[in-house]
PDB file of C-alpha atoms in Angstrom:
ATOM      1  CA  GLN V 772     -81.836 -80.836  20.048  1.00 88.00           C
ATOM      2  CA  VAL V 773     -78.068 -80.744  19.677  1.00 96.00           C
ATOM      3  CA  ARG V 774     -76.035 -83.522  21.089  1.00 97.00           C
ATOM      4  CA  LEU V 775     -72.623 -82.728  22.467  1.00 98.00           C
ATOM      5  CA  ALA V 776     -69.649 -84.927  23.193  1.00 98.00           C
ATOM      6  CA  GLU V 777     -66.340 -83.574  24.926  1.00 98.00           C
ATOM      7  CA  SER V 778     -62.905 -85.021  24.605  1.00 98.00           C
ATOM      8  CA  GLY V 779     -59.216 -83.936  25.089  1.00 98.00           C
ATOM      9  CA  GLY V 780     -58.999 -84.055  28.818  1.00 98.00           C
ATOM     10  CA  ASP V 781     -55.930 -85.588  30.340  1.00 98.00           C
ATOM     11  CA  SER V 782     -53.401 -85.416  33.169  1.00 98.00           C
ATOM     12  CA  VAL V 783     -50.732 -82.750  32.824  1.00 98.00           C
ATOM     13  CA  GLN V 784     -48.289 -80.955  35.156  1.00 98.00           C
ATOM     14  CA  THR V 785     -48.453 -77.174  36.248  1.00 98.00           C
ATOM     15  CA  GLY V 786     -47.721 -75.033  33.127  1.00 98.00           C
ATOM     16  CA  GLY V 787     -48.942 -77.626  30.740  1.00 98.00           C
ATOM     17  CA  SER V 788     -51.501 -77.246  28.157  1.00 98.00           C
ATOM     18  CA  LEU V 789     -54.386 -78.997  26.646  1.00 98.00           C
ATOM     19  CA  ARG V 790     -57.128 -78.588  23.823  1.00 98.00           C
ATOM     20  CA  LEU V 791     -60.571 -79.741  24.671  1.00 98.00           C
ATOM     21  CA  SER V 792     -63.199 -80.413  21.973  1.00 98.00           C
ATOM     22  CA  CYS V 793     -66.690 -80.388  22.068  1.00 98.00           C
ATOM     23  CA  ALA V 794     -68.286 -81.972  18.924  1.00 98.00           C
ATOM     24  CA  ALA V 795     -71.880 -81.330  18.073  1.00 97.00           C
ATOM     25  CA  SER V 796     -74.271 -83.455  16.307  1.00 96.00           C
ATOM     26  CA  GLY V 797     -77.943 -83.166  15.350  1.00 95.00           C
ATOM     27  CA  ASP V 798     -78.069 -79.483  14.806  1.00 95.00           C
ATOM     28  CA  ILE V 799     -75.818 -76.545  14.036  1.00 93.00           C
ATOM     29  CA  LEU V 800     -73.738 -74.742  16.548  1.00 93.00           C
ATOM     30  CA  ARG V 801     -74.501 -71.233  15.185  1.00 93.00           C
ATOM     31  CA  SER V 802     -78.177 -71.677  16.410  1.00 94.00           C
ATOM     32  CA  TYR V 803     -77.034 -71.848  19.970  1.00 96.00           C
ATOM     33  CA  CYS V 804     -75.591 -70.196  22.751  1.00 97.00           C
ATOM     34  CA  MET V 805     -72.444 -72.148  23.857  1.00 97.00           C
ATOM     35  CA  ALA V 806     -70.605 -72.654  27.084  1.00 97.00           C
ATOM     36  CA  TRP V 807     -67.743 -74.329  28.928  1.00 98.00           C
ATOM     37  CA  PHE V 808     -68.578 -75.143  32.616  1.00 98.00           C
ATOM     38  CA  ARG V 809     -66.398 -77.060  35.022  1.00 98.00           C
ATOM     39  CA  GLN V 810     -66.850 -78.539  38.375  1.00 98.00           C
ATOM     40  CA  PRO V 811     -63.807 -79.361  40.654  1.00 97.00           C
ATOM     41  CA  PRO V 812     -64.475 -82.426  43.014  1.00 92.00           C
ATOM     42  CA  GLY V 813     -66.576 -81.337  45.984  1.00 94.00           C
ATOM     43  CA  LYS V 814     -67.291 -77.957  44.498  1.00 96.00           C
ATOM     44  CA  GLU V 815     -70.064 -76.259  42.638  1.00 96.00           C
ATOM     45  CA  ARG V 816     -70.063 -76.179  38.898  1.00 96.00           C
ATOM     46  CA  GLU V 817     -68.488 -72.613  37.434  1.00 96.00           C
ATOM     47  CA  ASP V 818     -69.371 -71.044  34.249  1.00 96.00           C
ATOM     48  CA  ILE V 819     -65.925 -70.045  32.763  1.00 98.00           C
ATOM     49  CA  VAL V 820     -66.611 -69.501  29.169  1.00 97.00           C
ATOM     50  CA  GLY V 821     -69.591 -68.236  26.860  1.00 96.00           C
ATOM     51  CA  ILE V 822     -69.810 -67.573  23.345  1.00 97.00           C
ATOM     52  CA  PHE V 823     -72.485 -67.408  20.607  1.00 96.00           C
ATOM     53  CA  GLY V 824     -72.058 -70.444  18.334  1.00 95.00           C
ATOM     54  CA  GLY V 825     -72.442 -68.246  15.235  1.00 91.00           C
ATOM     55  CA  GLY V 826     -69.290 -66.150  16.711  1.00 90.00           C
ATOM     56  CA  SER V 827     -69.064 -63.230  19.184  1.00 92.00           C
ATOM     57  CA  ILE V 828     -66.805 -61.947  21.650  1.00 93.00           C
ATOM     58  CA  PRO V 829     -66.467 -64.530  24.106  1.00 96.00           C
ATOM     59  CA  TYR V 830     -67.101 -64.235  28.017  1.00 96.00           C
ATOM     60  CA  TYR V 831     -64.245 -65.551  30.152  1.00 97.00           C
ATOM     61  CA  SER V 832     -64.614 -65.970  33.936  1.00 97.00           C
ATOM     62  CA  HIS V 833     -61.789 -64.156  36.153  1.00 97.00           C
ATOM     63  CA  SER V 834     -60.444 -67.599  36.905  1.00 97.00           C
ATOM     64  CA  VAL V 835     -59.564 -68.521  33.306  1.00 98.00           C
ATOM     65  CA  LYS V 836     -59.129 -65.228  31.480  1.00 97.00           C
ATOM     66  CA  ASP V 837     -55.689 -64.684  29.654  1.00 97.00           C
ATOM     67  CA  ARG V 838     -55.227 -68.460  29.959  1.00 98.00           C
ATOM     68  CA  PHE V 839     -58.050 -70.094  28.169  1.00 98.00           C
ATOM     69  CA  THR V 840     -59.127 -69.379  24.794  1.00 98.00           C
ATOM     70  CA  VAL V 841     -62.308 -70.685  23.227  1.00 98.00           C
ATOM     71  CA  SER V 842     -62.857 -71.038  19.443  1.00 97.00           C
ATOM     72  CA  LEU V 843     -65.458 -72.294  17.008  1.00 97.00           C
ATOM     73  CA  ASP V 844     -65.174 -74.404  13.816  1.00 96.00           C
ATOM     74  CA  ASN V 845     -68.401 -74.220  12.204  1.00 92.00           C
ATOM     75  CA  ALA V 846     -67.442 -76.240   9.330  1.00 94.00           C
ATOM     76  CA  ASN V 847     -66.960 -79.150  11.588  1.00 95.00           C
ATOM     77  CA  ASN V 848     -69.589 -78.181  13.978  1.00 96.00           C
ATOM     78  CA  THR V 849     -67.026 -78.291  17.093  1.00 98.00           C
ATOM     79  CA  MET V 850     -66.269 -75.980  19.769  1.00 98.00           C
ATOM     80  CA  TYR V 851     -62.661 -76.031  21.265  1.00 98.00           C
ATOM     81  CA  LEU V 852     -61.169 -74.603  24.531  1.00 98.00           C
ATOM     82  CA  GLN V 853     -57.300 -74.029  24.577  1.00 98.00           C
ATOM     83  CA  LEU V 854     -56.024 -74.444  28.061  1.00 98.00           C
ATOM     84  CA  ASN V 855     -52.616 -72.786  28.665  1.00 98.00           C
ATOM     85  CA  ASN V 856     -50.641 -72.339  31.797  1.00 98.00           C
ATOM     86  CA  LEU V 857     -52.569 -74.889  33.639  1.00 98.00           C
ATOM     87  CA  ILE V 858     -52.424 -74.706  37.255  1.00 98.00           C
ATOM     88  CA  PRO V 859     -53.758 -77.293  40.061  1.00 97.00           C
ATOM     89  CA  GLY V 860     -56.787 -75.188  40.697  1.00 97.00           C
ATOM     90  CA  ASP V 861     -57.919 -75.921  37.019  1.00 98.00           C
ATOM     91  CA  THR V 862     -58.431 -79.722  38.079  1.00 98.00           C
ATOM     92  CA  ALA V 863     -62.063 -80.386  37.296  1.00 98.00           C
ATOM     93  CA  MET V 864     -64.496 -82.211  35.105  1.00 98.00           C
ATOM     94  CA  TYR V 865     -64.961 -79.936  31.972  1.00 98.00           C
ATOM     95  CA  TYR V 866     -68.611 -79.791  30.167  1.00 98.00           C
ATOM     96  CA  CYS V 867     -69.648 -78.073  27.252  1.00 98.00           C
ATOM     97  CA  ALA V 868     -73.288 -76.832  27.031  1.00 98.00           C
ATOM     98  CA  ALA V 869     -75.802 -75.437  24.534  1.00 97.00           C
ATOM     99  CA  ALA V 870     -78.870 -73.245  24.665  1.00 97.00           C
ATOM    100  CA  ARG V 871     -80.876 -72.968  21.384  1.00 96.00           C
ATOM    101  CA  CYS V 872     -81.488 -69.389  20.550  1.00 95.00           C
ATOM    102  CA  GLY V 873     -85.235 -68.314  20.339  1.00 92.00           C
ATOM    103  CA  GLU V 874     -86.114 -71.287  22.340  1.00 93.00           C
ATOM    104  CA  ALA V 875     -84.328 -71.859  25.581  1.00 92.00           C
ATOM    105  CA  LEU V 876     -83.494 -68.037  25.499  1.00 93.00           C
ATOM    106  CA  PRO V 877     -84.414 -65.037  23.396  1.00 92.00           C
ATOM    107  CA  TYR V 878     -82.679 -64.084  20.246  1.00 91.00           C
ATOM    108  CA  TYR V 879     -81.303 -60.847  21.880  1.00 90.00           C
ATOM    109  CA  SER V 880     -79.479 -62.897  24.522  1.00 87.00           C
ATOM    110  CA  CYS V 881     -77.561 -64.604  21.814  1.00 91.00           C
ATOM    111  CA  LYS V 882     -75.719 -61.545  20.763  1.00 87.00           C
ATOM    112  CA  TYR V 883     -73.002 -62.399  23.230  1.00 86.00           C
ATOM    113  CA  CYS V 884     -74.229 -65.448  25.233  1.00 92.00           C
ATOM    114  CA  HIS V 885     -72.380 -64.005  28.264  1.00 91.00           C
ATOM    115  CA  GLN V 886     -72.921 -65.440  31.944  1.00 88.00           C
ATOM    116  CA  VAL V 887     -76.148 -67.212  30.764  1.00 92.00           C
ATOM    117  CA  GLU V 888     -77.495 -69.022  33.777  1.00 91.00           C
ATOM    118  CA  ASP V 889     -76.764 -72.827  33.751  1.00 91.00           C
ATOM    119  CA  TYR V 890     -80.389 -73.879  33.990  1.00 92.00           C
ATOM    120  CA  THR V 891     -80.845 -72.155  30.704  1.00 94.00           C
ATOM    121  CA  TYR V 892     -78.626 -74.752  28.746  1.00 96.00           C
ATOM    122  CA  THR V 893     -80.612 -77.902  27.749  1.00 95.00           C
ATOM    123  CA  SER V 894     -77.987 -79.875  26.016  1.00 97.00           C
ATOM    124  CA  TRP V 895     -74.852 -80.992  27.953  1.00 98.00           C
ATOM    125  CA  GLY V 896     -72.010 -83.224  27.143  1.00 98.00           C
ATOM    126  CA  GLN V 897     -70.791 -86.113  29.305  1.00 98.00           C
ATOM    127  CA  GLY V 898     -67.595 -84.307  30.404  1.00 98.00           C
ATOM    128  CA  THR V 899     -63.990 -84.735  30.055  1.00 98.00           C
ATOM    129  CA  GLN V 900     -61.359 -84.882  33.005  1.00 98.00           C
ATOM    130  CA  VAL V 901     -58.639 -82.398  33.210  1.00 98.00           C
ATOM    131  CA  THR V 902     -56.151 -83.128  36.291  1.00 98.00           C
ATOM    132  CA  VAL V 903     -53.245 -80.709  36.958  1.00 98.00           C
ATOM    133  CA  SER V 904     -50.497 -81.770  39.288  1.00 97.00           C
ATOM    134  CA  SER V 905     -47.988 -79.753  40.752  1.00 93.00           C
TER     135      SER V 905
END
């Protein structure tokens, strides 16, 4: 199974930007459905981004669409999440997750990897904290 490690979280002011990284080891990202989740303090975990590790049209939740952008660097086996125009409502612990195609979910589900149930993901990073102040 792939191992994931997030980084890049920080404290910023409203309107600021951050780039989160999700570095993978032990396997290649292009074999996985990949996702970004976030969990604000005291709230449920939210699926905000989904993408096939080999490249696909990404899914963005309504809350982050047009502000966040996911990208893949297969050469470095890393997924990124660019966060722009941050607002206090974006304050959360951000996690990346991976589900292996053909094992955790069928290959046909990996065409886009949109809105895959969180229990399908078998690999999770430790999280990186994003705090946005007004």
